Tab-separated table of C-alpha atoms in Angstrom:
chain	number	residue	atom	x	y	z
A	9	MET	CA	-0.026	0.016	-0.025
A	10	GLU	CA	2.974	2.242	0.876
A	11	GLU	CA	4.779	1.619	-2.406
A	12	THR	CA	1.589	1.972	-4.601
A	13	LYS	CA	0.015	4.823	-2.678
A	14	VAL	CA	-3.406	3.089	-2.498
A	15	SER	CA	-5.868	3.047	0.401
A	16	PHE	CA	-6.526	-0.708	0.385
A	17	VAL	CA	-5.448	-4.091	-0.900
A	18	TYR	CA	-7.806	-7.169	-1.883
A	19	ILE	CA	-8.219	-10.500	-0.297
A	20	ASP	CA	-9.513	-13.233	-2.582
A	21	ILE	CA	-11.071	-16.282	-1.229
A	22	THR	CA	-13.241	-17.010	-4.225
A	23	HIS	CA	-11.505	-20.515	-4.471
A	24	GLU	CA	-13.107	-21.833	-1.303
A	25	THR	CA	-16.763	-23.306	-1.523
A	26	GLU	CA	-19.756	-21.219	-0.737
A	27	GLU	CA	-20.610	-23.581	1.970
A	28	LEU	CA	-17.352	-23.210	3.727
A	29	ILE	CA	-17.251	-19.397	3.535
A	30	LYS	CA	-20.807	-18.871	4.803
A	31	HIS	CA	-20.133	-21.276	7.738
A	32	ARG	CA	-16.745	-19.987	8.605
A	33	PHE	CA	-17.526	-16.306	8.303
A	34	PRO	CA	-21.240	-15.920	8.680
A	35	THR	CA	-20.854	-12.276	10.192
A	36	ILE	CA	-18.495	-10.857	7.842
A	37	SER	CA	-20.248	-12.384	4.930
A	38	GLU	CA	-23.619	-10.773	5.952
A	39	PHE	CA	-21.801	-7.400	6.704
A	40	CYS	CA	-20.199	-7.350	3.147
A	41	LEU	CA	-23.479	-8.246	1.588
A	42	ARG	CA	-25.025	-4.971	2.963
A	43	TYR	CA	-22.377	-3.307	0.957
A	44	GLY	CA	-22.872	-5.183	-2.214
A	45	LEU	CA	-19.918	-7.489	-1.767
A	46	ASP	CA	-20.206	-11.283	-1.851
A	47	LEU	CA	-17.392	-13.106	-0.315
A	48	THR	CA	-17.964	-16.111	-2.505
A	49	THR	CA	-17.538	-14.183	-5.755
A	50	ASP	CA	-15.825	-10.858	-5.016
A	51	TRP	CA	-12.524	-9.660	-3.935
A	52	ILE	CA	-12.762	-7.950	-0.481
A	53	PRO	CA	-11.022	-4.554	-0.024
A	54	VAL	CA	-8.896	-4.425	3.343
A	55	ALA	CA	-6.693	-2.071	4.937
A	56	PRO	CA	-5.053	-1.964	8.434
A	57	ALA	CA	-6.698	-0.103	11.208
A	58	ALA	CA	-5.680	1.324	14.579
A	59	HIS	CA	-8.476	0.602	16.855
A	60	TYR	CA	-6.932	1.595	20.135
A	61	MET	CA	-4.762	4.238	21.773
A	62	MET	CA	-1.667	3.923	23.875
A	63	GLY	CA	-2.284	6.383	26.530
A	64	GLY	CA	-5.281	8.396	27.026
A	65	VAL	CA	-6.734	10.701	29.779
A	66	LYS	CA	-4.439	10.540	32.599
A	67	THR	CA	-6.113	9.418	35.935
A	68	ASP	CA	-5.057	8.436	39.535
A	69	LEU	CA	-5.592	4.807	40.924
A	70	HIS	CA	-9.169	5.731	41.674
A	71	GLY	CA	-9.904	6.733	38.065
A	72	GLU	CA	-10.073	10.406	38.861
A	73	THR	CA	-8.981	13.015	36.439
A	74	ALA	CA	-7.460	16.469	37.137
A	75	VAL	CA	-11.022	17.813	36.625
A	76	SER	CA	-13.183	17.567	39.708
A	77	ARG	CA	-15.860	14.668	39.615
A	78	LEU	CA	-14.699	13.589	36.061
A	79	PHE	CA	-13.632	9.969	35.992
A	80	ALA	CA	-12.206	7.845	33.080
A	81	CYS	CA	-11.448	4.078	32.778
A	82	GLY	CA	-10.760	1.507	30.092
A	83	GLU	CA	-9.786	2.528	26.534
A	84	VAL	CA	-10.088	6.108	27.042
A	85	SER	CA	-7.818	6.205	30.147
A	86	SER	CA	-4.164	6.311	30.988
A	87	THR	CA	-3.798	4.692	34.317
A	88	GLY	CA	-0.141	3.483	33.820
A	89	VAL	CA	-1.045	-0.144	34.700
A	90	HIS	CA	-1.227	-1.668	31.298
A	91	GLY	CA	2.610	-1.146	30.352
A	92	ALA	CA	3.923	0.270	27.196
A	93	ASN	CA	1.516	-1.424	24.847
A	94	ARG	CA	-2.375	-1.313	25.251
A	95	LEU	CA	-3.723	-4.829	24.613
A	96	ALA	CA	-7.420	-5.790	24.275
A	97	SER	CA	-7.266	-8.169	27.380
A	98	ASN	CA	-5.470	-5.459	29.494
A	99	SER	CA	-8.008	-2.635	28.842
A	100	LEU	CA	-10.975	-5.037	29.438
A	101	SER	CA	-9.634	-6.075	32.832
A	102	GLU	CA	-8.535	-2.428	33.484
A	103	ALA	CA	-12.156	-1.370	32.887
A	104	ILE	CA	-13.510	-3.694	35.361
A	105	VAL	CA	-11.022	-2.967	38.046
A	106	PHE	CA	-11.154	0.754	37.692
A	107	GLY	CA	-15.008	0.813	37.007
A	108	ARG	CA	-15.429	-0.620	40.547
A	109	ARG	CA	-12.803	1.755	42.069
A	110	ILE	CA	-14.732	4.541	40.505
A	111	ILE	CA	-18.067	3.401	41.928
A	112	GLU	CA	-16.431	3.091	45.421
A	113	ARG	CA	-14.973	6.722	44.941
A	114	ILE	CA	-18.096	8.415	43.909
A	115	ALA	CA	-19.925	6.834	46.947
A	116	GLU	CA	-17.303	8.770	49.220
A	117	LEU	CA	-17.769	12.174	47.472
A	118	PRO	CA	-20.085	14.775	49.392
A	119	PRO	CA	-23.315	15.277	47.539
A	120	LEU	CA	-23.545	18.027	44.818
A	121	ASN	CA	-24.992	21.299	45.626
A	122	ARG	CA	-28.222	21.220	43.673
A	123	THR	CA	-29.071	24.903	44.064
A	124	PRO	CA	-29.533	26.171	40.368
A	125	ARG	CA	-27.443	28.932	39.225
A	126	GLU	CA	-27.938	31.203	36.213
A	127	LEU	CA	-25.257	30.841	33.602
A	128	GLN	CA	-24.370	33.511	31.078
A	129	VAL	CA	-22.782	32.153	28.105
A	130	ALA	CA	-21.681	34.166	24.882
A	131	VAL	CA	-20.299	32.072	22.220
A	132	HIS	CA	-19.367	33.644	18.859
A	133	ARG	CA	-18.976	31.087	16.302
A	134	LYS	CA	-19.348	30.847	12.521
A	135	GLU	CA	-21.954	29.256	10.473
A	136	PRO	CA	-21.971	25.542	10.448
A	137	PRO	CA	-19.322	24.125	7.740
A	138	GLN	CA	-20.356	23.712	4.183
A	139	GLN	CA	-18.245	20.673	3.265
A	140	ALA	CA	-19.716	17.404	4.198
A	141	VAL	CA	-18.211	15.976	7.448
A	142	VAL	CA	-17.883	12.567	5.849
A	143	GLU	CA	-15.574	14.129	3.403
A	144	LYS	CA	-13.562	15.768	5.899
A	145	LYS	CA	-13.413	12.622	8.134
A	146	LEU	CA	-12.059	10.578	5.077
A	147	LYS	CA	-9.348	13.107	4.572
A	148	LEU	CA	-8.423	12.985	8.168
A	149	GLN	CA	-8.142	9.252	8.114
A	150	LYS	CA	-5.991	9.243	5.039
A	151	VAL	CA	-3.558	11.826	6.703
A	152	MET	CA	-3.300	9.496	9.764
A	153	LEU	CA	-2.864	6.396	7.723
A	154	ARG	CA	-0.169	7.753	5.406
A	155	GLN	CA	1.717	10.317	7.478
A	156	VAL	CA	1.053	8.965	11.145
A	157	GLY	CA	0.870	5.295	10.412
A	158	MET	CA	2.892	2.418	11.559
A	159	LYS	CA	6.117	3.759	9.937
A	160	ARG	CA	6.878	7.357	10.629
A	161	ASP	CA	9.509	10.063	10.019
A	162	ALA	CA	9.866	13.617	10.965
A	163	ALA	CA	9.165	14.934	7.377
A	164	GLY	CA	5.990	12.991	7.101
A	165	LEU	CA	4.745	13.730	10.654
A	166	GLN	CA	5.283	17.461	9.967
A	167	ARG	CA	3.330	17.242	6.586
A	168	GLY	CA	0.576	15.425	8.527
A	169	LEU	CA	0.591	18.005	11.308
A	170	ASP	CA	0.448	20.921	8.822
A	171	GLU	CA	-2.670	19.437	7.099
A	172	LEU	CA	-4.322	18.790	10.518
A	173	LYS	CA	-3.652	22.506	11.448
A	174	ARG	CA	-5.349	23.532	8.273
A	175	GLN	CA	-8.388	21.825	9.235
A	176	SER	CA	-8.347	23.428	12.819
A	177	ALA	CA	-10.702	26.157	11.590
A	178	PHE	CA	-13.427	23.605	12.195
A	179	PHE	CA	-13.193	24.528	15.957
A	180	ASP	CA	-14.592	27.925	15.114
A	181	TYR	CA	-17.889	26.647	13.620
A	182	ALA	CA	-21.103	26.386	15.530
A	183	LEU	CA	-21.413	22.581	15.566
A	184	MET	CA	-25.014	21.294	15.545
A	185	LYS	CA	-24.891	17.563	14.571
A	186	ARG	CA	-23.531	14.696	16.234
A	187	GLU	CA	-21.004	13.855	13.535
A	188	GLU	CA	-19.784	17.316	13.586
A	189	TYR	CA	-18.864	16.938	17.452
A	190	GLU	CA	-17.439	13.483	16.535
A	191	PHE	CA	-15.249	15.067	13.884
A	192	ALA	CA	-13.927	17.785	16.178
A	193	ASN	CA	-12.920	15.033	18.844
A	194	LEU	CA	-11.143	13.028	16.128
A	195	LEU	CA	-9.326	16.127	15.006
A	196	ILE	CA	-8.132	16.898	18.440
A	197	CYS	CA	-6.948	13.310	19.113
A	198	ALA	CA	-5.221	13.264	15.602
A	199	MET	CA	-3.381	16.512	16.429
A	200	LEU	CA	-2.378	15.336	20.002
A	201	THR	CA	-1.157	12.077	18.621
A	202	THR	CA	0.963	13.465	15.601
A	203	LYS	CA	2.612	16.216	17.949
A	204	ALA	CA	3.545	13.398	20.436
A	205	ALA	CA	4.797	11.159	17.553
A	206	LEU	CA	6.901	14.118	16.356
A	207	LEU	CA	8.373	14.778	19.557
A	208	ARG	CA	9.372	11.180	20.551
A	209	ARG	CA	12.639	10.488	18.676
A	210	GLU	CA	12.945	6.845	19.209
A	211	SER	CA	11.226	3.543	18.345
A	212	ARG	CA	9.333	1.760	21.049
A	213	GLY	CA	6.337	-0.630	21.095
A	214	GLY	CA	3.802	0.428	18.379
A	215	HIS	CA	5.841	3.745	17.649
A	216	PHE	CA	8.451	3.250	14.822
A	217	ARG	CA	10.478	6.174	13.649
A	218	GLU	CA	12.275	5.235	10.512
A	219	ASP	CA	14.676	8.310	11.204
A	220	TYR	CA	15.089	7.251	14.816
A	221	PRO	CA	14.933	3.354	14.637
A	222	GLN	CA	16.506	2.352	17.940
A	223	ARG	CA	15.109	2.691	21.452
A	224	SER	CA	16.606	5.287	23.768
A	225	ASP	CA	16.100	5.157	27.493
A	226	ALA	CA	16.305	8.918	27.425
A	227	TRP	CA	12.519	8.542	26.338
A	228	VAL	CA	11.468	6.444	29.430
A	229	LYS	CA	8.861	8.906	29.984
A	230	HIS	CA	5.100	9.825	29.335
A	231	ILE	CA	4.334	12.835	27.205
A	232	VAL	CA	1.402	14.725	28.869
A	233	TYR	CA	-0.740	17.505	27.717
A	234	ARG	CA	-2.744	19.821	29.820
A	235	LEU	CA	-4.872	22.585	28.495
A	236	GLU	CA	-3.518	25.309	30.710
A	237	GLU	CA	0.116	24.302	30.699
A	238	GLY	CA	0.690	22.837	27.346
A	239	ARG	CA	3.070	19.868	26.791
A	240	LEU	CA	4.792	18.315	29.872
A	241	GLU	CA	7.193	15.298	29.898
A	242	GLU	CA	6.885	13.045	32.965
A	243	CYS	CA	9.157	9.967	33.872
A	244	ILE	CA	7.208	6.708	33.881
A	245	GLN	CA	8.628	6.089	37.372
A	246	ASP	CA	7.048	9.249	38.764
A	247	ALA	CA	3.722	9.081	36.845
């Protein structure tokens, strides 16, 4: 895919019998049929996908974040107990453990003051974007796949970051639909991921920098972003 600059390759299993395919892959077969693809006669387009993050919202051992009464656990959180690589089994067990701890911690908190307060909010935003969000999302996915994918280098990461910055005007729009809010969240995560990848000048775990192929213990640290303070670097031992 990198050599030919394409977005997918094909899997061909048409040499197998229809009975075997439908018995072995019933869910995939039904899913593909909804999009007009028949595994028994058609080639299937496939591409690698990153379905998880390494890191996330930083919490303590009770699942508490730096924001009062805001908790996080599972895939969205960064507790520090799952090691350098996030695996499915780790995050599942982590959600169970920290989900229970969060419940216990919430029970210890004093009740909220339910006295209503008048809030005055003035938000000056532009009209909603004219370009279809689905188109912007596809472009974002291609940037992350091609510039911030499994193999990275400084030049590609910088090109990716520049393209993401050009899309940052989206934050000035008056967002109305769920997909618009989802895209804004995707863009935030994409920019944080790209900036962190550009900063980390080594290769470790799922992060491979072609221009820095070796591991470096100078990078035994977390990269932490805070809204008020910008980027911080914290040693893992102290995290």
